[in-house]
Short mmCIF file of C-alpha atoms in Angstrom, two decimals:
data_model
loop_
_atom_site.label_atom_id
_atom_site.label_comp_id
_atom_site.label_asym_id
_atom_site.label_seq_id
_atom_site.Cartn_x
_atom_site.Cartn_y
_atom_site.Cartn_z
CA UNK C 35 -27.37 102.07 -9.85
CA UNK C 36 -26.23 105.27 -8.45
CA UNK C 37 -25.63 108.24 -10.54
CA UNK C 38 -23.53 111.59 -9.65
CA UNK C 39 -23.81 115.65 -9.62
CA UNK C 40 -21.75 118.07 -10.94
CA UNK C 41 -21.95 120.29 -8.29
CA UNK C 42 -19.99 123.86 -8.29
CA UNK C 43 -19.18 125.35 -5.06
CA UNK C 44 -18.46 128.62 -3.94
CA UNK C 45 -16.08 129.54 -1.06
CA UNK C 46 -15.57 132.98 0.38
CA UNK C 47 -12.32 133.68 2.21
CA UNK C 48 -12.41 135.54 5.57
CA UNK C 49 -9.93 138.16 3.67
CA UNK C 50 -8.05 139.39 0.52
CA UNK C 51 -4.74 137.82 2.30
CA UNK C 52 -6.41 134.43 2.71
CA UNK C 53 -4.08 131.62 1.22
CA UNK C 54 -6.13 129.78 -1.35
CA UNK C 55 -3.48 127.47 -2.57
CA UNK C 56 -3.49 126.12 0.96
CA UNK C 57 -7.91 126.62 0.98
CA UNK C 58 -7.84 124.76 -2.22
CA UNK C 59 -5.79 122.12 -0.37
CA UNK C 60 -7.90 121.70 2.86
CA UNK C 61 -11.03 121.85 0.36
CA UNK C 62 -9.63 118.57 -1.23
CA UNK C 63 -9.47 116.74 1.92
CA UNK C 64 -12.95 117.79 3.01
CA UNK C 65 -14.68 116.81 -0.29
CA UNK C 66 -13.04 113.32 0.29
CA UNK C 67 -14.05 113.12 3.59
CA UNK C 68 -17.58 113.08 2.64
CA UNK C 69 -17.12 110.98 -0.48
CA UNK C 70 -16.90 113.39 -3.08
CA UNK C 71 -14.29 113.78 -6.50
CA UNK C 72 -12.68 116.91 -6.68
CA UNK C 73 -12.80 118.06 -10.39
CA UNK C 74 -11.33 121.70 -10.79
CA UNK C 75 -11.20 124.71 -9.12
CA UNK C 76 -10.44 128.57 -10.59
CA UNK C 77 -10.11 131.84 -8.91
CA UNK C 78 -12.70 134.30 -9.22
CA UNK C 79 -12.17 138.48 -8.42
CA UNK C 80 -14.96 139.68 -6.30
CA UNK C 81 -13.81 143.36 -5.37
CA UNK C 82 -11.10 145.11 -3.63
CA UNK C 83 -8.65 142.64 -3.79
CA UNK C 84 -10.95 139.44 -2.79
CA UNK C 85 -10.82 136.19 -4.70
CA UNK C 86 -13.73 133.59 -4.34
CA UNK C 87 -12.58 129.92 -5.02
CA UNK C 88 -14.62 128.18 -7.39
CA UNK C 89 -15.03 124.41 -7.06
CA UNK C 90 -16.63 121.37 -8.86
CA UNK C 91 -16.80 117.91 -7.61
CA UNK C 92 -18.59 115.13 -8.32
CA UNK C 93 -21.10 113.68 -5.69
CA UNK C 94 -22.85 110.37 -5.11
CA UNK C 95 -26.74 111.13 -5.60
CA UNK C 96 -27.62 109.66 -2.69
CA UNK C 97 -24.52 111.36 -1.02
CA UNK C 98 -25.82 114.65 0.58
CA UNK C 99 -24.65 118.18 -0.48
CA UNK C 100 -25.92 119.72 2.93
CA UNK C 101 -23.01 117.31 4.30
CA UNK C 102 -20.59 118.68 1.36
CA UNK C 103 -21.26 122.51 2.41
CA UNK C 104 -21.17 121.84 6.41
CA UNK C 105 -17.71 120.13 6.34
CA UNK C 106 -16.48 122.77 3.66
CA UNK C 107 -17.96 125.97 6.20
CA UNK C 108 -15.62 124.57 9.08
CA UNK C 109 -12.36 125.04 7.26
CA UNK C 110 -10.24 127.58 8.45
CA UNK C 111 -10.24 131.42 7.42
CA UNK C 112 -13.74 130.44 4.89
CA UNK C 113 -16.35 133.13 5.55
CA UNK C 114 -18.81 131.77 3.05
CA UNK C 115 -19.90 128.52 1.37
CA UNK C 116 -22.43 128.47 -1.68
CA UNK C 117 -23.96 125.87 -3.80
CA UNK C 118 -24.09 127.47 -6.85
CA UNK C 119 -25.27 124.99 -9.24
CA UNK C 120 -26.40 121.17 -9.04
CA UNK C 121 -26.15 119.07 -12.21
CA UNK C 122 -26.95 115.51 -12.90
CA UNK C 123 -24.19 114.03 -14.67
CA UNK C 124 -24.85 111.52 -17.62
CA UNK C 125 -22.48 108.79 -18.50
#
């Protein structure tokens, strides 16, 4: 039996006028593509006027994350991606 992590993702737009509704969107579709669950997503202020997008999805163990954050970097206007935390999740 397979388990999952709770992994939370970081992505850094290219600019303060990056669209993240639309991000967000295009970060949904790439998380599927791999075979991850999108869970949530917030905004997060970094300074003058930039917003990091904060995600969590859910992800097969035996899935790979390197796979996650390599479809994730070839979205459009992302500057950065970031694993920021990897969580086995229980039940």
């Amino acid at each position: 039996m397979v388990g999952y992590n709770a992994i939370t993702i970081k992505l850094m737009p290219e600019s303060p006028s990056s669209n993240l509704t639309k991000l967000k969107e295009e970060a949904k579709k790439a998380i599927e593509k791999v075979g991850g669950v999108f869970n949530s997503s917030k905004e997060e202020p970094i300074a003058f006027g930039l917003v990091s997008l904060v995600i969590r999805i859910g992800l097969k163990e035996d899935q790979s994350a390197d796979a996650l954050e390599e479809e994730l970097s070839k979205l459009e206007n992302v500057k950065s991606v970031e694993i920021v935390d990897v969580r086995r999740a229980i039940g």
